CSV table of C-alpha atoms in Angstrom, one decimal:
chain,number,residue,atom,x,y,z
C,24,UNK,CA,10.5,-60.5,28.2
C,25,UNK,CA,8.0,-59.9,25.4
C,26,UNK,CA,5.1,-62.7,27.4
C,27,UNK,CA,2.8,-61.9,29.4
C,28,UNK,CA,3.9,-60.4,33.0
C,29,UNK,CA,2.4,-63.1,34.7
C,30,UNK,CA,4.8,-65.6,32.8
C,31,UNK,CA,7.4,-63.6,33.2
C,32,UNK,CA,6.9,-63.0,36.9
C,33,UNK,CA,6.8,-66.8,37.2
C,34,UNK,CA,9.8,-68.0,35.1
C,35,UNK,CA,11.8,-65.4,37.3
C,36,UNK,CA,10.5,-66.7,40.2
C,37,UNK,CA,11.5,-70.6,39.3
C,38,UNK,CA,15.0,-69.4,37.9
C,39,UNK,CA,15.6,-67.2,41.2
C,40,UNK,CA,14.5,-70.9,43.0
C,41,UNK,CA,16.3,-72.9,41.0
C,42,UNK,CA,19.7,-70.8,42.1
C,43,UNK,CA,19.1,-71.4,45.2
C,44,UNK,CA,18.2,-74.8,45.2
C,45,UNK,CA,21.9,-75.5,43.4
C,46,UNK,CA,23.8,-73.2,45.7
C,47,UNK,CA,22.8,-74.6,49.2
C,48,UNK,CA,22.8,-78.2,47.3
C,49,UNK,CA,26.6,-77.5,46.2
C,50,UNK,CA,27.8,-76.0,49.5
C,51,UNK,CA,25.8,-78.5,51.5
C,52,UNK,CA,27.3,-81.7,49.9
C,53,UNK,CA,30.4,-80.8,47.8
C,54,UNK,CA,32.2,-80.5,51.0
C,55,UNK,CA,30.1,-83.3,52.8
C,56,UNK,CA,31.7,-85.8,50.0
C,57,UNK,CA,35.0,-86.1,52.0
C,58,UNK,CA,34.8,-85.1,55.4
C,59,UNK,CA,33.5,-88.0,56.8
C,60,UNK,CA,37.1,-90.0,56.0
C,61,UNK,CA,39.4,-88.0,58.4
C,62,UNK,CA,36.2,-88.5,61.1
C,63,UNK,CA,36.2,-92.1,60.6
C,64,UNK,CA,39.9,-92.2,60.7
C,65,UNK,CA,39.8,-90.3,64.2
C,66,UNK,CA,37.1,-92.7,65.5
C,67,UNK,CA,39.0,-95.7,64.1
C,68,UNK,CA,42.0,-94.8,66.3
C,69,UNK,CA,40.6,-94.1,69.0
C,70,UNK,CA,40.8,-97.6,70.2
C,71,UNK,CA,43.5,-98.8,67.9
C,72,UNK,CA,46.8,-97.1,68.9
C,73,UNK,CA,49.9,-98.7,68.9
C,74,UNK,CA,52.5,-98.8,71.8
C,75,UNK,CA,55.7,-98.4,70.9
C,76,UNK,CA,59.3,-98.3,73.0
C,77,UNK,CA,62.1,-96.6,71.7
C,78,UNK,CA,65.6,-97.9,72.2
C,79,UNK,CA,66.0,-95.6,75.3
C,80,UNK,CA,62.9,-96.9,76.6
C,81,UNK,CA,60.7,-94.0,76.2
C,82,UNK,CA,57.0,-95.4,75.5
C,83,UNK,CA,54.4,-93.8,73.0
C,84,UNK,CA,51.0,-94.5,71.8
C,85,UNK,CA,50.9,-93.0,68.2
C,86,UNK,CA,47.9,-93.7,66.1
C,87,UNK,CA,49.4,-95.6,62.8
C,88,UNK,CA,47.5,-95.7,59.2
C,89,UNK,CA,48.9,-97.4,56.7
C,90,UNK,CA,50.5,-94.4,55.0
C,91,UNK,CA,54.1,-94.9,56.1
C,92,UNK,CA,57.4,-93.1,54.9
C,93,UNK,CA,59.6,-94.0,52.5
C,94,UNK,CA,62.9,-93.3,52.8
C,95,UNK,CA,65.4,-94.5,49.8
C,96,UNK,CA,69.3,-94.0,49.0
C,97,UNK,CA,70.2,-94.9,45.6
C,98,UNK,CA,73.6,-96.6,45.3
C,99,UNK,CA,76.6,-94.3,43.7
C,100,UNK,CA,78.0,-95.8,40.7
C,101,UNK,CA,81.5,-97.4,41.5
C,102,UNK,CA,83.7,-94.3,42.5
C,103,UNK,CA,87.6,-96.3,41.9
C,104,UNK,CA,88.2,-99.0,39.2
C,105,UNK,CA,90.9,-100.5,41.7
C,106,UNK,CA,88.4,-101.6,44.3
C,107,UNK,CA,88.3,-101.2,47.8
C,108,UNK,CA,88.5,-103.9,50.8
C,109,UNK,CA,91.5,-106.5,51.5
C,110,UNK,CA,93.2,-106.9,47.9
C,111,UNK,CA,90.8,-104.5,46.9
C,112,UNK,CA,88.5,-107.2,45.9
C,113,UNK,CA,85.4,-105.4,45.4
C,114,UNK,CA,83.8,-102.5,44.3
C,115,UNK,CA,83.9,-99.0,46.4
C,116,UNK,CA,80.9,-96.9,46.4
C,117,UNK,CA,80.1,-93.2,48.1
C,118,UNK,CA,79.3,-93.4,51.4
C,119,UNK,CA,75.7,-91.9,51.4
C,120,UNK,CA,74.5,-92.6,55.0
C,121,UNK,CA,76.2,-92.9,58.3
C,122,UNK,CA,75.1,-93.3,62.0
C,123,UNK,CA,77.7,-94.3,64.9
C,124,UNK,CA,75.5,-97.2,66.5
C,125,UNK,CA,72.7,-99.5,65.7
C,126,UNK,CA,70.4,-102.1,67.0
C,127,UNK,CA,67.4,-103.8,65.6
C,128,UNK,CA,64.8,-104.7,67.6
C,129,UNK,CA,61.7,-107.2,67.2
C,130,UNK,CA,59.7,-108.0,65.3
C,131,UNK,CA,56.9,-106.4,67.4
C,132,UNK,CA,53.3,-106.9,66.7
C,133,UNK,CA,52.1,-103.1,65.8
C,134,UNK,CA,48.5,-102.3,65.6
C,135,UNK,CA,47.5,-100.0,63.2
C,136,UNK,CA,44.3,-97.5,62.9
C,137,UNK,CA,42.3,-99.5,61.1
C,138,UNK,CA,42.6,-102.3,63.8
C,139,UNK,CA,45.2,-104.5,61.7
C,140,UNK,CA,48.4,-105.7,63.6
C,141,UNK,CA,51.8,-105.7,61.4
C,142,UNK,CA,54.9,-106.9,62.4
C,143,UNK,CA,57.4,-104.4,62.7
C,144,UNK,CA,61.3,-104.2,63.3
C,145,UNK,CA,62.5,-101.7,65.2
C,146,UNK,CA,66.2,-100.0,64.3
C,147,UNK,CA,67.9,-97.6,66.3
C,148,UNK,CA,70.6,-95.5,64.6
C,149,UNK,CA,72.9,-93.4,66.8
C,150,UNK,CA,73.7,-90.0,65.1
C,151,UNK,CA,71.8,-90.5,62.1
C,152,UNK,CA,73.0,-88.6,58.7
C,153,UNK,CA,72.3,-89.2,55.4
C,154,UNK,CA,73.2,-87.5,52.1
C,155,UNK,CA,71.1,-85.2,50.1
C,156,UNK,CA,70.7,-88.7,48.0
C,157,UNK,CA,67.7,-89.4,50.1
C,158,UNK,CA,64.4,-88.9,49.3
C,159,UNK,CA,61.7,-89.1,51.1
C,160,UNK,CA,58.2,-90.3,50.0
C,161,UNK,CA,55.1,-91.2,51.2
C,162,UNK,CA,53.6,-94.5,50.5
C,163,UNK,CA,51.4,-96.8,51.4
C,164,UNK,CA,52.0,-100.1,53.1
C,165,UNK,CA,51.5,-103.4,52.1
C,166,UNK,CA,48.5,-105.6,54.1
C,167,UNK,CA,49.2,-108.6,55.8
C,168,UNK,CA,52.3,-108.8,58.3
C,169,UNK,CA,54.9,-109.3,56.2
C,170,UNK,CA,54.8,-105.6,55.5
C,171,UNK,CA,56.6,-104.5,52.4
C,172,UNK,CA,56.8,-100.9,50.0
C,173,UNK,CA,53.2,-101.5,48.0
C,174,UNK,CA,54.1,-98.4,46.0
C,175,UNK,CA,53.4,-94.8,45.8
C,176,UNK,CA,49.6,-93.8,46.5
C,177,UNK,CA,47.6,-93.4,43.9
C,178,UNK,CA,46.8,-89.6,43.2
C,179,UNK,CA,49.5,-87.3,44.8
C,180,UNK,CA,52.7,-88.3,46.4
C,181,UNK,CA,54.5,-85.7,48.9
C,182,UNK,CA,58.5,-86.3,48.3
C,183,UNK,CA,61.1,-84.5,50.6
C,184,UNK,CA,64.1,-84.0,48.2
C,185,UNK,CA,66.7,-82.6,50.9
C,186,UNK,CA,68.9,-79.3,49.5
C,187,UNK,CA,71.7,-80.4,52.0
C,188,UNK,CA,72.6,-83.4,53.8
C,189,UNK,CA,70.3,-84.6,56.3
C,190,UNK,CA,70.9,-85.1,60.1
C,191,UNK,CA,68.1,-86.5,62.1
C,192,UNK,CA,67.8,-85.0,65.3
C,193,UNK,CA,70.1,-82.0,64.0
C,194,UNK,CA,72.6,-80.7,66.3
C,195,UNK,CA,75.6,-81.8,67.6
C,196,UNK,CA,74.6,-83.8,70.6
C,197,UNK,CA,74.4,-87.1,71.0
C,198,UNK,CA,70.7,-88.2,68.9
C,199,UNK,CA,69.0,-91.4,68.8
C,200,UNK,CA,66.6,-92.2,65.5
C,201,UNK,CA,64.1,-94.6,66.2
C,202,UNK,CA,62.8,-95.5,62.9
C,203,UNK,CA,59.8,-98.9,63.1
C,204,UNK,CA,60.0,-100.4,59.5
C,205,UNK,CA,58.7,-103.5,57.5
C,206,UNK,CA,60.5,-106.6,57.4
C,207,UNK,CA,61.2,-106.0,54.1
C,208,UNK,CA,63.6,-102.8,54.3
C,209,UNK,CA,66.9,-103.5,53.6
C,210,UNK,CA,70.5,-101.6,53.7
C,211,UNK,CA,73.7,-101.8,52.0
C,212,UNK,CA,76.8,-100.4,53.9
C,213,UNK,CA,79.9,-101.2,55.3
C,214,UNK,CA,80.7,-102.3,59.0
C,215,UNK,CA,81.7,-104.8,61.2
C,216,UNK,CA,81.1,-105.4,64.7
C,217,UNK,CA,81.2,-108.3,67.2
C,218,UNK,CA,82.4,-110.1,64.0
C,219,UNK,CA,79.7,-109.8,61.9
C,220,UNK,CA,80.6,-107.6,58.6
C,221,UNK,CA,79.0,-106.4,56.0
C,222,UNK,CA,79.3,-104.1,52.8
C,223,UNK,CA,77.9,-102.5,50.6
C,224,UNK,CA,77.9,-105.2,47.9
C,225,UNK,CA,75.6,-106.4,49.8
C,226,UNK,CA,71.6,-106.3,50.7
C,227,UNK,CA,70.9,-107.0,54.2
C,228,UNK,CA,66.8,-107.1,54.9
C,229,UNK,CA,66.3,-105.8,58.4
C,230,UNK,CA,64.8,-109.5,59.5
C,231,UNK,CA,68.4,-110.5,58.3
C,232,UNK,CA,69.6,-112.8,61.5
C,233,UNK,CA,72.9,-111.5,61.6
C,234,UNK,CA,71.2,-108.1,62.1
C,235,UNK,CA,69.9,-109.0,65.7
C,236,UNK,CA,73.3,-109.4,66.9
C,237,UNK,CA,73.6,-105.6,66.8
C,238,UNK,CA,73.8,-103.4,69.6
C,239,UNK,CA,74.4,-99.6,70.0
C,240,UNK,CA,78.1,-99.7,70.6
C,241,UNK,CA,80.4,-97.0,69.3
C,242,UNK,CA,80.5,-98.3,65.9
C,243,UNK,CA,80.9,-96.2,62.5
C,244,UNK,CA,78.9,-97.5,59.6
C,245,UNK,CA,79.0,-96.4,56.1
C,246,UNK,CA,76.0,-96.6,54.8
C,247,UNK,CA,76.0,-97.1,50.5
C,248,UNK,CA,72.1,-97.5,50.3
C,249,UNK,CA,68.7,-98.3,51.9
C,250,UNK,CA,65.0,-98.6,51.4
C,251,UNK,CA,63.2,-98.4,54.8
C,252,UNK,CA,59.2,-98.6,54.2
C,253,UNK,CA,59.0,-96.4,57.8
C,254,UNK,CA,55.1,-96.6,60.0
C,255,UNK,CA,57.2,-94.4,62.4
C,256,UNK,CA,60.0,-92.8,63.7
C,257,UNK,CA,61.4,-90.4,66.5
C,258,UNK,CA,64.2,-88.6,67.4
C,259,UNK,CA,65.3,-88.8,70.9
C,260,UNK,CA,68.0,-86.9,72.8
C,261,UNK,CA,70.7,-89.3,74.5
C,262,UNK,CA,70.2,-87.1,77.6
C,263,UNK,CA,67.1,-88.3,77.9
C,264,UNK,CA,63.5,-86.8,77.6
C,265,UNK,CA,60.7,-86.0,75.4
C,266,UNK,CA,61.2,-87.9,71.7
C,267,UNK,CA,61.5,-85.0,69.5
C,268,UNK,CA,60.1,-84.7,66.0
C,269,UNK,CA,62.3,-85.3,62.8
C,270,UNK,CA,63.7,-82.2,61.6
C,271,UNK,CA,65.1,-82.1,58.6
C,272,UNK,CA,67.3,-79.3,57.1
C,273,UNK,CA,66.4,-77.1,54.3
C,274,UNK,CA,64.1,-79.5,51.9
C,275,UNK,CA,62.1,-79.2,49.2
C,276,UNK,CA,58.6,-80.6,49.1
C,277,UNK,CA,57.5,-81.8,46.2
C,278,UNK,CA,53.6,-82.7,45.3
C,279,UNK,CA,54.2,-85.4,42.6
C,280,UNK,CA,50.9,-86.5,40.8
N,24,UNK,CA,31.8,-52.1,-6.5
N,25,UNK,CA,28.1,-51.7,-5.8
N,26,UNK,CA,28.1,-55.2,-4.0
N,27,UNK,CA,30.7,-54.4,-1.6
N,28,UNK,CA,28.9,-51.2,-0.8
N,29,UNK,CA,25.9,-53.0,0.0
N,30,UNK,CA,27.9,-55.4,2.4
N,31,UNK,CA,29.1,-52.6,4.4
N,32,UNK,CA,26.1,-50.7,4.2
N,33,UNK,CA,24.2,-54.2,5.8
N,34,UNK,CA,27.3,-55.2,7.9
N,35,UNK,CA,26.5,-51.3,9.3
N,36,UNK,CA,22.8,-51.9,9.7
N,37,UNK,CA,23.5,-55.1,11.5
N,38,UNK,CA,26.0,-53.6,13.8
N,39,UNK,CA,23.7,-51.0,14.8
N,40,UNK,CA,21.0,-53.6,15.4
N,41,UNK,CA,23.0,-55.4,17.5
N,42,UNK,CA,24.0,-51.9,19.4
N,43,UNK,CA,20.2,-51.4,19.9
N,44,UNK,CA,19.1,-54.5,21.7
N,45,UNK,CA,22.5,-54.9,23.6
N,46,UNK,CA,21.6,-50.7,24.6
N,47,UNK,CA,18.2,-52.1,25.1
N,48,UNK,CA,19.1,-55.6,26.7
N,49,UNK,CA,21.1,-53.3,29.0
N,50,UNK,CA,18.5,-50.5,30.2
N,51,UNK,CA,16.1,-52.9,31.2
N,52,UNK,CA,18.2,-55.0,33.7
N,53,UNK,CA,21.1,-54.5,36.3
N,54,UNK,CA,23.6,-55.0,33.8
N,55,UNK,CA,26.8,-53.7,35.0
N,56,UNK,CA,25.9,-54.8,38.7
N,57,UNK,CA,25.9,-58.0,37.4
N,58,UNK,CA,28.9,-57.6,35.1
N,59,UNK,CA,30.5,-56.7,38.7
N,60,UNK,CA,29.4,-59.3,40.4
N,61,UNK,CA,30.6,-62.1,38.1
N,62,UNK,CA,33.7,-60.4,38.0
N,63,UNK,CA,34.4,-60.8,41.8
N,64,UNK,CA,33.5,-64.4,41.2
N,65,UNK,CA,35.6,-64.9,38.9
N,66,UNK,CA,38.5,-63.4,40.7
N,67,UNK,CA,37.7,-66.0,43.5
N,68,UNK,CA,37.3,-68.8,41.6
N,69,UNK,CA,40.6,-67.9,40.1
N,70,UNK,CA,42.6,-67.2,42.8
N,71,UNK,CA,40.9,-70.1,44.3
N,72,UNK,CA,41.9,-72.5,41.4
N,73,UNK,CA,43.6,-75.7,42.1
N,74,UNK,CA,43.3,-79.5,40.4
N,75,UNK,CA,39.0,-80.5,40.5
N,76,UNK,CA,40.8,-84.2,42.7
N,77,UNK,CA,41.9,-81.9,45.3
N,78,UNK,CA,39.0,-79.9,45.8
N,79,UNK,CA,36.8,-82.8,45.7
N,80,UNK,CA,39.2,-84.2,48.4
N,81,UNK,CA,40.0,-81.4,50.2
N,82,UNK,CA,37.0,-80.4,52.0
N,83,UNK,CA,34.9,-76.8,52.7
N,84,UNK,CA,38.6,-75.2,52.3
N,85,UNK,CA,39.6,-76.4,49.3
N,86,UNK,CA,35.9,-76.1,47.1
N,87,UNK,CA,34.8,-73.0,49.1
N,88,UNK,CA,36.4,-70.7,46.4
N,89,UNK,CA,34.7,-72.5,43.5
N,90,UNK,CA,31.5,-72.6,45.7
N,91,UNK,CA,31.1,-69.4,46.2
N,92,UNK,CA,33.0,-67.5,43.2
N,93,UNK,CA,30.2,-70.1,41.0
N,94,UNK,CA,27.4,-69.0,43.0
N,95,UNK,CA,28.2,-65.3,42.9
N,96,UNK,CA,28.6,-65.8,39.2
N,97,UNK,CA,25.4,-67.7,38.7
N,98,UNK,CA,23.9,-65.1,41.0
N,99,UNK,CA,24.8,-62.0,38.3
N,100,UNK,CA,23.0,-64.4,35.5
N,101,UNK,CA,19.7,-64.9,37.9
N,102,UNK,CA,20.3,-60.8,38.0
N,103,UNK,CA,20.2,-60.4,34.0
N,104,UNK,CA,17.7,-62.7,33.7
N,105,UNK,CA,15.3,-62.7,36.7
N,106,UNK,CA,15.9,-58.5,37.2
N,107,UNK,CA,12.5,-58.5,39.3
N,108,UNK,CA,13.9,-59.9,42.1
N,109,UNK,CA,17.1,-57.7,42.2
N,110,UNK,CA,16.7,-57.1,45.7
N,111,UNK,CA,17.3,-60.7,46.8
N,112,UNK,CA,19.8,-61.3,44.4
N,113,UNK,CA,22.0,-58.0,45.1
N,114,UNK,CA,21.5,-59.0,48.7
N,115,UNK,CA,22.9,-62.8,48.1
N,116,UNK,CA,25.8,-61.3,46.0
N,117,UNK,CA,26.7,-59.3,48.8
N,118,UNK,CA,26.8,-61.7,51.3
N,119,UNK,CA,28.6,-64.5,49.1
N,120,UNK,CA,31.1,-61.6,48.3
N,121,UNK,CA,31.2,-61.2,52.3
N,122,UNK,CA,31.9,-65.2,53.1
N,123,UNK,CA,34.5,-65.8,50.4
N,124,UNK,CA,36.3,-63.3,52.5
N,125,UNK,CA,36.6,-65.8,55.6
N,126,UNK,CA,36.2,-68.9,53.3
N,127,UNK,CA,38.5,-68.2,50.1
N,128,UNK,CA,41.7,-66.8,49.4
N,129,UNK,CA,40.3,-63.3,51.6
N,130,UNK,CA,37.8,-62.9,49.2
N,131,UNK,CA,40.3,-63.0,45.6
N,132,UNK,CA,42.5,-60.9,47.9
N,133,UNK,CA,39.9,-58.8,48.6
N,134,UNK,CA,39.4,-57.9,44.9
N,135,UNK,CA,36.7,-60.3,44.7
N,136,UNK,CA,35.1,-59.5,47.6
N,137,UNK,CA,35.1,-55.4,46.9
N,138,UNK,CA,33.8,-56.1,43.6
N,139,UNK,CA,30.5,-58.5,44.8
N,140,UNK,CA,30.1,-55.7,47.5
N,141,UNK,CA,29.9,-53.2,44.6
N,142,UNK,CA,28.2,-55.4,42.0
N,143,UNK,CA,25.3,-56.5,44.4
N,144,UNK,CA,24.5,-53.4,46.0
N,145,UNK,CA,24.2,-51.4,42.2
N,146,UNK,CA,21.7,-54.9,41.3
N,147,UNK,CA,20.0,-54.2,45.1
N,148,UNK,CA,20.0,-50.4,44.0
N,149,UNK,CA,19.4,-50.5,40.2
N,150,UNK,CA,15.7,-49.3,38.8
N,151,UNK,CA,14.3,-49.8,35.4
N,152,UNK,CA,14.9,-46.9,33.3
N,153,UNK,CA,12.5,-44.8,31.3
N,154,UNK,CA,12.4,-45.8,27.3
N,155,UNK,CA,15.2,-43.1,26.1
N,156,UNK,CA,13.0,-41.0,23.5
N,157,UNK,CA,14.1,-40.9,19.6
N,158,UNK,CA,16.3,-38.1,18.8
N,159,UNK,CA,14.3,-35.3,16.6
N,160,UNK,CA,11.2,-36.0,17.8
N,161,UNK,CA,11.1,-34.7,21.1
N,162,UNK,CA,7.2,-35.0,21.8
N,163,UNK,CA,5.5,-32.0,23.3
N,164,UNK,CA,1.9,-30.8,25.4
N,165,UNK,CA,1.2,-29.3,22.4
N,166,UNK,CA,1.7,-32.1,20.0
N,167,UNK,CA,0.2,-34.9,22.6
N,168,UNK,CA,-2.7,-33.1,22.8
């Protein structure tokens, strides 16, 4: 303040410029750094939707990326040191999922947003519930077609840690889950129909061959565990209609980093 | 003894030294409109704040709080330091304080918002002040002349 006025005049002048400058440079391309991903991904899809049929036969055109769901039940520890089954011959474990029907369907040739075509199973549980075991997490998808869980994302995961036990499709009423997974999601649990039996000693991958014997028929399974890596999945009413979006009861979201 | 009374006898001086240029640092710019106005950005940034990978990843929404709480901070510096072109600058304040209302958080919940209004009309408004005269020697016609 003690130069001359002309230098001072002139310092102000370049500091009030400078301030300017770095304000319209920050709000011009701080926000410019990431928009242009969500445009691309819109433009990608555009051309790349899948088509997918439910189990009732509704078809859909959803646009896919390669962030898929993941939806895991842990196994209980044994719950009786007698065993369960005939002569009790193996080991009993909580029943943490059930549905009343399934079929598997596929593999289908699914193409994704980024152009890519996976091969996908299709299952279709009848009156699916699961326990408050489950979690739900987002992950991303393995490339290539054999599909698979790559991992969490890097940077933040959103995991839906249910408060009570889940029931797809909520309601009483008859609900079909159509859930389009990897060929590498697998199951344990405990059924038997047209002669083929499982349980939950055992893993069965969804491209398991006895698996495409299934059908929905009135059939109870106890589910012990699963890991589905999910690119989609509906809910649909058995009276028919609209596929409905998967509503889960009270849950908590979790950002994990 | 003697030593200690020269310490606080210097530690006084000093003090009032420093009381003098701050008085002095402080007549001669928009000081408290700018104390205002960084104070509203502040408030936005804060109630704005959330991990620098998600507002680098988030878009206009997620970096408009720091955007604009920063530049209504920076904006109360150019006002401390740059006090000739208050006008401008209490202007600017006003209107960042204005657009973090729509773009963040309501403004700090308003608080922020209120506060640039306040902070960049006082730096719009402020004047340079007269040098305060020394007390006891209040000069007069007669002694001037």
């Amino acid at each position: 303040m003690n130069a001359s006025p002309v230098a001072g005049v002139r310092r102000q002048r370049l500091l009030v410029l400078a301030s300017l400058i770095v304000f319209a440079l920050a709000a011009l391309t701080v926000p410019g750094l990431q928009s242009d991903e969500p445009a691309q991904a819109a433009v990608a899809c555009g051309s790349n939707r899948a088509s997918l049929t439910t189990g009732q036969g509704v078809t859909m055109d959803p646009c896919l990326s390669e962030v898929s769901t993941r939806m895991v039940v842990t196994r209980s520890a044994p719950t009786s040191s007698l065993g369960c089954g005939p002569f009790f011959l193996r080991a009993c474990y909580e029943t943490r999922w059930t549905i009343n029907g399934i079929q598997r369907g596929g593999p289908f040739n699914v193409k994704f947003a980024d152009g890519s075509v996976r091969s996908l199973y299709r299952l279709t549980f009848r009156n699916f519930h699961a326990s408050k075991a489950a979690q739900i997490t987002t992950m991303r998808m393995a490339q290539g077609d054999g599909g698979g869980a790559q991992g969490p994302i890097p940077g933040y995961t959103v995991k839906m840690l249910p408060d009570l036990n889940i029931s797809l499709g909520g309601g009483a009423a008859t609900t079909y889950t159509d859930l389009w997974v990897t060929a590498s999601s697998w199951i344990q649990a405990d059924f038997s129909v047209l002669g083929v039996g499982f349980d939950c000693t055992e893993t069965r991958q969804v491209d398991n061959a006895l698996l495409g014997f299934t059908a929905i028929v009135a059939v109870d399974v106890n589910g012990c565990a699963m890991d589905l890596d999910i690119a989609y999945m509906v809910t649909t009413p058995a009276s028919g209609g609209t596929p409905n979006a998967v509503n889960l009861p009270n849950t908590t979201l979790r950002l994990d980093p | 003894m003697s030593a200690t009374m020269i310490s606080v006898g210097g530690n006084r001086n000093a003090l009032a030294a420093g009381w003098r240029w701050f008085r002095a640092f402080r007549r001669t710019r928009p000081f408290w409109g700018a104390l205002w106005l960084a104070l509203g950005g502040a408030v936005i940034v804060n109630f704005a704040r959330s991990p620098i990978t998600m507002v680098i990843g988030g878009g206009w929404n997620s970096s408009a709080g720091y955007i604009l709480g920063g530049a209504m901070v920076m904006f109360a510096g150019v006002a401390l330091f740059a006090p000739l072109y208050r006008s401008l600058v209490g202007i600017v304040g006003v209107l960042l304080g204005l657009a973090a209302f729509i773009g963040a958080n309501l403004g700090g919940f308003l608080v922020g918002t209120l506060l640039a209004i306040l902070g960049g009309s006082m730096i719009w408004g402020w004047g340079e002040k007269r040098p305060r005269r020394s007390r006891g020697k209040r000069t007069t016609a007669e002694e001037t002349e």
